[in-house]
Each structure stands twice: as structure tokens, then as C-alpha cells.
Amino acid sequence: MPNHGFYCNTDYYNKPPSKSDKSLIRQIKLEESKKKSLTKYRFIRNLPLYDIPIVFHIIYHEDIEKIKKSQILKQFDSLNKDFRNKNIDNVLFSKFPKEKALATDSKLNFIFPKNDPSGNPTDGITFTHTSNEFFESFTESGSYSLEEQPVKSTESGGHDAWNTAKYLNVWVCKLSSPGGYAQYPRKNRYGDLVSTDGVVIDYRYFGMGKTTQPGRDKGKTLTHEVGHWLGLYHLWGPSDSPECEADELCDYTGDEICDTPPQIGAQCGSPIGYSSEQKCPGCPDPIALNFMDGWDDEYALMFTRDQVARMRGYLEKLRPTIIS
Ligand SMILES: [Zn+2]
């Protein structure tokens, strides 16, 4: 089975959380575990639906990079399908009952805004021609100031973010290596954290068909990056060296999510007939079909209950103005 590669640079991009972030994150985890012990996940069913306004900034040098609106709309629909657990009828789930049982509707709904930050009517899409042939997918320094991300600055050949307290900004452009990256949520955003907040994605990994590459042609890279933007780590955690000693009650190792067993690194390609080399010794088998792993697009189908609880907790506590 061909492996189409996995190129997410989110872990290179983000600085470690501050002390105040860490204490808030502990509080969110505590609330999660209280809810679980009280209601055994029933709370998921009664969750309110949150709308998240999203804007797509299409930054193009060559004509092919100027993605058609139809491709953007397909990506938008696919993002909503993924977050609302509407892949659940996919025949692949018949082979993966454990994953099917865990798959959960996040009740997060992405909407095109009616107005831009100045109050003018908008369809939530901007197009900008740039003289930059491409943008760097990551920097040697690992520091991502606005200065080092010209795609997020109108002055430098990209497009300024729309008010990041009100919109999820997605920049679509040509990166030096195709893939994407996201900014994790933080409590007290200041300076560049405000002006750079959002997701950057290569036009070859964006949307369905058309300009996309094999294996990355069903819009799942954006779902993965928005998962990061809402605070999820890769299933193997934010570094390449997860702690594999699973706690008896709950595994907060690796990705710090309880219902995803620890794993060593990315699972890629197809999970059919796959024997995991990424299993941690003494731990349960890693799960398949998860958006926060490295599978080819057609095999990325679900978020787990605990991932949903985490994303919603972070949204409510760390990005409250987006949903107000
Ligand atoms: Zn990632």
C-alpha cells in the first residue's frame, strides 16, 4: 500500500504553553473527568451546537494556486462533515468496531461569516496575488513571528488575519513542502500570537480533487489542522518520544487524551491489514481512522469522545470570543 507521506509542522511551529496556560489546561482536564464520572459521556449528547466563523485567504502566485470557489466549498462541506461525525456510515467502520464506538459528533459547526471585520458583506473568501513563489513550511529557528510568516501579512505579499478573536483564519498557499500547520490555543494571546492565529495549508492538500495530491485529496488535512487549532495533539503527543507507561485509570500520556492508547509515532497509509509498528509495549493497540494521525485521507474518519471533550473545553475557555 503506498504511503503518501505526512507533513504536518504544527509541532515545530508552537512554543510550549506558559505557566498560566498549563494551570488552565489542568482545570479543563479536571472538569472533563468530573463530567465523565457524573454522566458517563451522556453530556456529549446534550451539548450545545457552536458556530465557528471561518475565512479562507487564498494566496496565489501561479494561476493553478488560485483555487476555484467550488473547491473551497467542497472543503468547507467536508470539514463540517468530519466535525459532525457524518462519516459514521462509511463501510470502513464495519472493519473497525472499536473506532466506530468511539466516533463522536463534536457539535462544532463552521459557518461562512456574513460580514468582514469592517462590517461589509462577504462570502468569507479572499483572493490575493503574491509575488512570492512559495512560503516556507517551517523555519530553521523554530520561531514563527509574523515577520517569518509573510503569508499572514498583506504588506509582505500575503493577507492580514481577520480579527482572530472572531474568525478562524485559514491561509491557503504554496508551501516549500506541501502540508500544513496550526497555532495551538493559548490563554493570554499577545503580539504575534494574535496576528498569526489560525491554520496554514498548502493548496495541494486543500479540498477535494482538482489541485490535490493522491492520498491527500479528500480534505482531511484541514480537519487535522483545525483539530490542532482547537488544542489536540497528534496521537503520539507533541514530541517524538511519548511516555509509554499507561496509567491504570486513564492514559494522559502522549496526546494527553484518555481514549486514544499511547503510540510511538504516526500511522500512515491504510489501516486495512495493518500491523502497528507504532504500538507502545504493554499498551493496547493504537486506534485507526483518527483525524489526528497520519493516515491517507480516505482512512481519516473520526474524533473520539475525549478528543471532542478537549476541543470543546479549549474552545469555551481559550477561544470564547469565537463562539460568542
Ligand atoms: Zn498535525
Tab-separated table of C-alpha atoms and ligand atoms in Angstrom:
chain	number	residue	atom	x	y	z
A	1	MET	CA	0.000	0.000	0.000
A	2	PRO	CA	1.565	3.321	-0.966
A	3	ASN	CA	2.248	5.721	1.807
A	4	HIS	CA	1.552	9.247	0.687
A	5	GLY	CA	3.557	10.904	3.397
A	6	PHE	CA	2.502	13.002	6.278
A	7	TYR	CA	3.682	16.577	6.542
A	8	CYS	CA	2.269	18.483	9.474
A	9	ASN	CA	4.604	21.042	11.008
A	10	THR	CA	2.404	22.100	13.917
A	11	ASP	CA	4.853	20.719	16.481
A	12	TYR	CA	7.723	22.751	15.018
A	13	TYR	CA	5.619	25.826	14.959
A	14	ASN	CA	4.286	26.155	18.516
A	15	LYS	CA	6.149	27.288	21.598
A	16	PRO	CA	5.437	25.334	24.820
A	17	PRO	CA	2.456	26.564	26.840
A	18	SER	CA	3.059	29.175	29.537
A	19	LYS	CA	2.500	28.577	33.247
A	20	SER	CA	-0.959	30.155	33.168
A	21	ASP	CA	-1.881	28.068	30.124
A	22	LYS	CA	-0.767	24.946	31.959
A	23	SER	CA	-2.886	25.705	35.020
A	24	LEU	CA	-5.944	26.364	32.861
A	25	ILE	CA	-5.317	23.149	30.928
A	26	ARG	CA	-5.215	21.242	34.238
A	27	GLN	CA	-8.551	22.823	35.153
A	28	ILE	CA	-10.100	21.790	31.820
A	29	LYS	CA	-8.922	18.199	32.358
A	30	LEU	CA	-10.382	18.176	35.851
A	31	GLU	CA	-13.738	19.363	34.532
A	32	GLU	CA	-13.624	16.687	31.818
A	33	SER	CA	-13.090	13.913	34.345
A	34	LYS	CA	-15.846	15.234	36.620
A	35	LYS	CA	-18.302	15.314	33.727
A	36	LYS	CA	-17.314	11.790	32.747
A	37	SER	CA	-17.750	10.315	36.204
A	38	LEU	CA	-21.102	12.053	36.639
A	39	THR	CA	-22.684	11.318	33.300
A	40	LYS	CA	-20.581	8.646	31.587
A	41	TYR	CA	-20.443	10.612	28.344
A	42	ARG	CA	-24.141	11.374	28.218
A	43	PHE	CA	-23.144	15.021	28.322
A	44	ILE	CA	-21.941	14.724	24.738
A	45	ARG	CA	-25.488	14.168	23.511
A	46	ASN	CA	-26.780	17.317	25.175
A	47	LEU	CA	-24.003	19.628	24.077
A	48	PRO	CA	-24.982	22.948	22.539
A	49	LEU	CA	-24.046	23.456	18.910
A	50	TYR	CA	-21.337	26.096	18.449
A	51	ASP	CA	-20.895	28.064	15.208
A	52	ILE	CA	-17.323	28.987	14.251
A	53	PRO	CA	-16.960	31.687	11.553
A	54	ILE	CA	-14.200	30.713	9.131
A	55	VAL	CA	-12.417	32.789	6.481
A	56	PHE	CA	-10.266	31.396	3.670
A	57	HIS	CA	-7.413	33.578	2.396
A	58	ILE	CA	-6.311	32.207	-0.977
A	59	ILE	CA	-2.779	33.466	-1.705
A	60	TYR	CA	-1.581	32.586	-5.219
A	61	HIS	CA	1.417	33.159	-7.434
A	62	GLU	CA	0.677	30.814	-10.356
A	63	ASP	CA	-2.886	30.598	-11.700
A	64	ILE	CA	-3.215	26.978	-10.597
A	65	GLU	CA	-2.777	28.089	-6.975
A	66	LYS	CA	-5.859	30.301	-7.303
A	67	ILE	CA	-8.251	27.647	-6.126
A	68	LYS	CA	-11.761	27.708	-7.544
A	69	LYS	CA	-14.632	28.580	-5.274
A	70	SER	CA	-16.198	25.155	-5.928
A	71	GLN	CA	-13.096	23.502	-4.445
A	72	ILE	CA	-13.304	25.758	-1.376
A	73	LEU	CA	-16.992	24.918	-0.892
A	74	LYS	CA	-16.262	21.187	-1.089
A	75	GLN	CA	-13.542	21.593	1.530
A	76	PHE	CA	-15.938	23.565	3.716
A	77	ASP	CA	-18.605	20.827	3.459
A	78	SER	CA	-16.065	18.109	4.175
A	79	LEU	CA	-14.789	19.960	7.263
A	80	ASN	CA	-18.318	20.156	8.642
A	81	LYS	CA	-18.995	16.511	7.796
A	82	ASP	CA	-15.865	15.480	9.710
A	83	PHE	CA	-16.611	17.563	12.790
A	84	ARG	CA	-20.281	16.437	12.886
A	85	ASN	CA	-19.331	12.725	12.714
A	86	LYS	CA	-21.117	12.238	9.409
A	87	ASN	CA	-18.590	9.689	8.157
A	88	ILE	CA	-20.142	7.184	10.547
A	89	ASP	CA	-21.910	5.336	7.703
A	90	ASN	CA	-18.609	4.716	5.905
A	91	VAL	CA	-18.270	0.977	5.198
A	92	LEU	CA	-14.744	1.042	6.656
A	93	PHE	CA	-16.248	1.245	10.140
A	94	SER	CA	-17.556	-2.336	9.732
A	95	LYS	CA	-13.929	-3.455	9.986
A	96	PHE	CA	-13.204	-1.162	12.938
A	97	PRO	CA	-15.956	-1.565	15.579
A	98	LYS	CA	-13.830	-0.106	18.395
A	99	GLU	CA	-13.304	3.071	16.408
A	100	LYS	CA	-16.987	3.195	15.421
A	101	ALA	CA	-17.992	3.065	19.094
A	102	LEU	CA	-15.630	5.925	19.925
A	103	ALA	CA	-16.535	8.190	16.969
A	104	THR	CA	-18.264	11.307	18.269
A	105	ASP	CA	-20.090	14.367	16.941
A	106	SER	CA	-18.233	17.458	18.203
A	107	LYS	CA	-21.309	19.676	17.713
A	108	LEU	CA	-18.924	22.237	16.225
A	109	ASN	CA	-20.216	23.824	13.051
A	110	PHE	CA	-18.194	26.025	10.704
A	111	ILE	CA	-20.022	28.894	9.025
A	112	PHE	CA	-19.131	31.463	6.404
A	113	PRO	CA	-19.370	34.909	8.021
A	114	LYS	CA	-21.885	37.377	6.620
A	115	ASN	CA	-19.632	40.389	7.261
A	116	ASP	CA	-15.920	41.089	7.154
A	117	PRO	CA	-14.184	42.872	10.081
A	118	SER	CA	-15.238	46.262	8.648
A	119	GLY	CA	-18.881	45.214	8.525
A	120	ASN	CA	-19.028	44.819	4.733
A	121	PRO	CA	-20.892	41.857	3.227
A	122	THR	CA	-18.564	38.923	2.439
A	123	ASP	CA	-18.599	35.336	1.259
A	124	GLY	CA	-15.736	34.558	3.677
A	125	ILE	CA	-13.131	34.104	0.930
A	126	THR	CA	-10.317	36.481	-0.076
A	127	PHE	CA	-8.031	36.156	-3.100
A	128	THR	CA	-4.577	37.748	-3.152
A	129	HIS	CA	-1.976	37.588	-5.905
A	130	THR	CA	1.540	37.417	-4.479
A	131	SER	CA	4.986	37.884	-5.967
A	132	ASN	CA	6.276	35.201	-3.559
A	133	GLU	CA	6.781	31.938	-5.440
A	134	PHE	CA	6.180	29.995	-2.228
A	135	PHE	CA	6.154	30.356	1.555
A	136	GLU	CA	8.363	28.420	3.991
A	137	SER	CA	6.618	25.484	5.659
A	138	PHE	CA	8.849	25.892	8.692
A	139	THR	CA	11.792	27.956	9.796
A	140	GLU	CA	15.197	26.763	10.976
A	141	SER	CA	14.839	28.754	14.185
A	142	GLY	CA	11.507	27.106	15.025
A	143	SER	CA	10.293	30.590	15.836
A	144	TYR	CA	7.295	31.779	13.911
A	145	SER	CA	6.976	35.502	14.312
A	146	LEU	CA	4.696	37.341	11.926
A	147	GLU	CA	7.864	38.516	10.210
A	148	GLU	CA	8.746	34.919	9.433
A	149	GLN	CA	5.257	34.187	8.093
A	150	PRO	CA	4.767	36.653	5.250
A	151	VAL	CA	1.653	34.747	4.153
A	152	LYS	CA	-0.114	36.292	7.166
A	153	SER	CA	0.821	39.874	6.287
A	154	THR	CA	-0.648	41.994	3.476
A	155	GLU	CA	2.474	44.138	3.460
A	156	SER	CA	4.694	41.090	2.828
A	157	GLY	CA	2.691	39.551	-0.008
A	158	GLY	CA	0.090	37.619	1.966
A	159	HIS	CA	-3.096	38.722	3.692
A	160	ASP	CA	-3.518	40.137	7.202
A	161	ALA	CA	-5.602	37.980	9.523
A	162	TRP	CA	-9.174	38.996	10.086
A	163	ASN	CA	-9.804	39.657	13.800
A	164	THR	CA	-8.591	36.348	15.236
A	165	ALA	CA	-10.848	36.756	18.259
A	166	LYS	CA	-13.842	36.459	15.940
A	167	TYR	CA	-12.793	34.342	12.947
A	168	LEU	CA	-10.860	31.153	12.303
A	169	ASN	CA	-8.371	32.284	9.625
A	170	VAL	CA	-7.184	29.723	7.063
A	171	TRP	CA	-4.409	30.697	4.646
A	172	VAL	CA	-4.140	28.543	1.505
A	173	CYS	CA	-0.871	28.947	-0.410
A	174	LYS	CA	2.084	27.118	-1.898
A	175	LEU	CA	4.416	25.949	0.872
A	176	SER	CA	8.046	24.907	0.421
A	177	SER	CA	6.919	21.356	1.215
A	178	PRO	CA	3.216	20.507	0.911
A	179	GLY	CA	1.332	20.055	4.162
A	180	GLY	CA	0.135	22.428	6.833
A	181	TYR	CA	0.438	23.742	10.351
A	182	ALA	CA	-1.734	25.368	13.032
A	183	GLN	CA	-1.424	27.586	16.091
A	184	TYR	CA	-2.473	25.959	19.368
A	185	PRO	CA	-4.954	27.852	21.572
A	186	ARG	CA	-3.366	29.942	24.336
A	187	LYS	CA	-4.891	31.778	27.259
A	188	ASN	CA	-3.308	35.196	27.083
A	189	ARG	CA	-2.569	35.874	23.443
A	190	TYR	CA	-0.384	38.865	22.775
A	191	GLY	CA	1.776	40.243	19.975
A	192	ASP	CA	2.316	37.737	17.191
A	193	LEU	CA	0.062	35.141	18.812
A	194	VAL	CA	-2.866	37.419	17.967
A	195	SER	CA	-1.880	38.310	14.416
A	196	THR	CA	-0.715	34.803	13.427
A	197	ASP	CA	-3.546	32.745	14.918
A	198	GLY	CA	-5.080	30.231	12.529
A	199	VAL	CA	-4.168	27.494	10.062
A	200	VAL	CA	-1.844	27.486	7.037
A	201	ILE	CA	-2.345	24.808	4.398
A	202	ASP	CA	-0.766	24.010	1.051
A	203	TYR	CA	-3.092	24.262	-1.973
A	204	ARG	CA	-2.092	20.701	-2.956
A	205	TYR	CA	-3.600	19.367	0.321
A	206	PHE	CA	-6.716	21.530	0.302
A	207	GLY	CA	-10.197	20.484	-0.805
A	208	MET	CA	-11.191	17.578	-2.997
A	209	GLY	CA	-9.756	16.508	-6.360
A	210	LYS	CA	-8.570	19.367	-8.637
A	211	THR	CA	-5.177	20.595	-7.356
A	212	THR	CA	-4.830	17.959	-4.610
A	213	GLN	CA	-2.317	15.120	-4.445
A	214	PRO	CA	-3.145	11.381	-4.228
A	215	GLY	CA	-3.771	10.359	-0.618
A	216	ARG	CA	-4.359	13.993	0.363
A	217	ASP	CA	-7.361	14.615	-1.860
A	218	LYS	CA	-10.330	14.399	0.487
A	219	GLY	CA	-9.875	17.493	2.613
A	220	LYS	CA	-8.683	15.757	5.774
A	221	THR	CA	-5.537	17.850	6.249
A	222	LEU	CA	-7.704	20.857	7.122
A	223	THR	CA	-9.715	18.781	9.619
A	224	HIS	CA	-6.430	17.654	11.205
A	225	GLU	CA	-5.055	21.205	11.420
A	226	VAL	CA	-8.294	22.614	12.848
A	227	GLY	CA	-8.081	19.807	15.437
A	228	HIS	CA	-4.683	21.264	16.418
A	229	TRP	CA	-6.133	24.784	16.425
A	230	LEU	CA	-8.666	23.514	18.979
A	231	GLY	CA	-5.886	22.082	21.151
A	232	LEU	CA	-5.497	18.462	20.040
A	233	TYR	CA	-2.039	16.910	19.770
A	234	HIS	CA	-1.051	14.115	17.403
A	235	LEU	CA	-1.987	10.716	18.870
A	236	TRP	CA	1.699	10.190	19.703
A	237	GLY	CA	1.918	13.510	21.527
A	238	PRO	CA	3.659	16.789	20.898
A	239	SER	CA	7.123	15.214	20.701
A	240	ASP	CA	8.539	12.046	19.154
A	241	SER	CA	9.226	10.389	22.496
A	242	PRO	CA	5.938	9.587	24.244
A	243	GLU	CA	5.839	8.149	27.713
A	244	CYS	CA	4.514	4.654	27.227
A	245	GLU	CA	3.595	3.746	30.795
A	246	ALA	CA	-0.177	3.907	30.629
A	247	ASP	CA	-1.917	4.909	33.814
A	248	GLU	CA	-4.289	2.248	35.130
A	249	LEU	CA	-7.263	4.564	35.191
A	250	CYS	CA	-6.523	6.895	32.366
A	251	ASP	CA	-3.757	7.376	29.887
A	252	TYR	CA	-2.849	11.034	29.894
A	253	THR	CA	0.410	10.167	28.155
A	254	GLY	CA	1.364	11.153	24.630
A	255	ASP	CA	-1.577	13.137	23.364
A	256	GLU	CA	-2.981	13.600	26.894
A	257	ILE	CA	-6.284	12.065	25.791
A	258	CYS	CA	-7.694	9.073	27.684
A	259	ASP	CA	-9.477	7.067	24.995
A	260	THR	CA	-6.603	7.006	22.494
A	261	PRO	CA	-3.926	4.473	23.555
A	262	PRO	CA	-0.304	5.683	23.512
A	263	GLN	CA	1.606	5.175	20.270
A	264	ILE	CA	5.188	5.764	19.235
A	265	GLY	CA	4.715	7.779	16.050
A	266	ALA	CA	2.440	8.446	13.073
A	267	GLN	CA	0.430	5.648	11.488
A	268	CYS	CA	0.324	6.334	7.766
A	269	GLY	CA	-1.143	4.930	4.548
A	270	SER	CA	-4.031	2.484	5.039
A	271	PRO	CA	-5.086	0.696	8.252
A	272	ILE	CA	-6.504	-2.309	6.320
A	273	GLY	CA	-4.443	-5.370	7.229
A	274	TYR	CA	-2.088	-3.071	9.068
A	275	SER	CA	0.004	-4.382	11.915
A	276	SER	CA	1.014	-1.421	14.014
A	277	GLU	CA	4.694	-0.719	14.389
A	278	GLN	CA	3.657	2.268	16.467
A	279	LYS	CA	2.250	0.251	19.388
A	280	CYS	CA	3.802	1.043	22.766
A	281	PRO	CA	4.970	-2.115	24.628
A	282	GLY	CA	2.424	-3.244	27.232
A	283	CYS	CA	-0.254	-0.876	25.945
A	284	PRO	CA	-3.434	-1.577	23.953
A	285	ASP	CA	-3.242	-1.362	20.163
A	286	PRO	CA	-3.388	2.191	18.830
A	287	ILE	CA	-6.706	3.114	17.229
A	288	ALA	CA	-7.176	3.524	13.480
A	289	LEU	CA	-9.136	6.031	11.371
A	290	ASN	CA	-8.417	9.020	13.632
A	291	PHE	CA	-8.020	12.518	12.180
A	292	MET	CA	-5.038	13.313	14.439
A	293	ASP	CA	-2.878	10.506	12.983
A	294	GLY	CA	-1.113	10.312	9.604
A	295	TRP	CA	-3.483	8.094	7.571
A	296	ASP	CA	-4.225	8.788	3.928
A	297	ASP	CA	-7.328	10.950	3.599
A	298	GLU	CA	-9.782	8.155	2.828
A	299	TYR	CA	-8.884	6.456	6.128
A	300	ALA	CA	-9.221	9.516	8.382
A	301	LEU	CA	-12.802	9.410	9.616
A	302	MET	CA	-13.281	10.226	13.294
A	303	PHE	CA	-12.600	12.124	16.508
A	304	THR	CA	-13.034	10.241	19.803
A	305	ARG	CA	-15.273	11.290	22.697
A	306	ASP	CA	-12.351	12.536	24.752
A	307	GLN	CA	-10.936	14.493	21.821
A	308	VAL	CA	-14.334	16.149	21.409
A	309	ALA	CA	-14.473	16.979	25.120
A	310	ARG	CA	-10.981	18.509	24.894
A	311	MET	CA	-11.721	20.601	21.794
A	312	ARG	CA	-14.920	21.973	23.291
A	313	GLY	CA	-13.244	22.661	26.630
A	314	TYR	CA	-10.456	24.600	24.919
A	315	LEU	CA	-12.910	26.479	22.723
A	316	GLU	CA	-15.003	27.552	25.706
A	317	LYS	CA	-12.016	28.517	27.876
A	318	LEU	CA	-9.302	29.617	25.456
A	319	ARG	CA	-11.251	30.848	22.415
A	320	PRO	CA	-14.548	32.031	23.969
A	321	THR	CA	-14.961	35.088	21.727
A	322	ILE	CA	-15.126	32.936	18.579
A	323	ILE	CA	-18.438	31.404	19.662
A	324	SER	CA	-19.990	34.421	21.370
B	1	ZN	ZN	-0.525	17.623	12.844
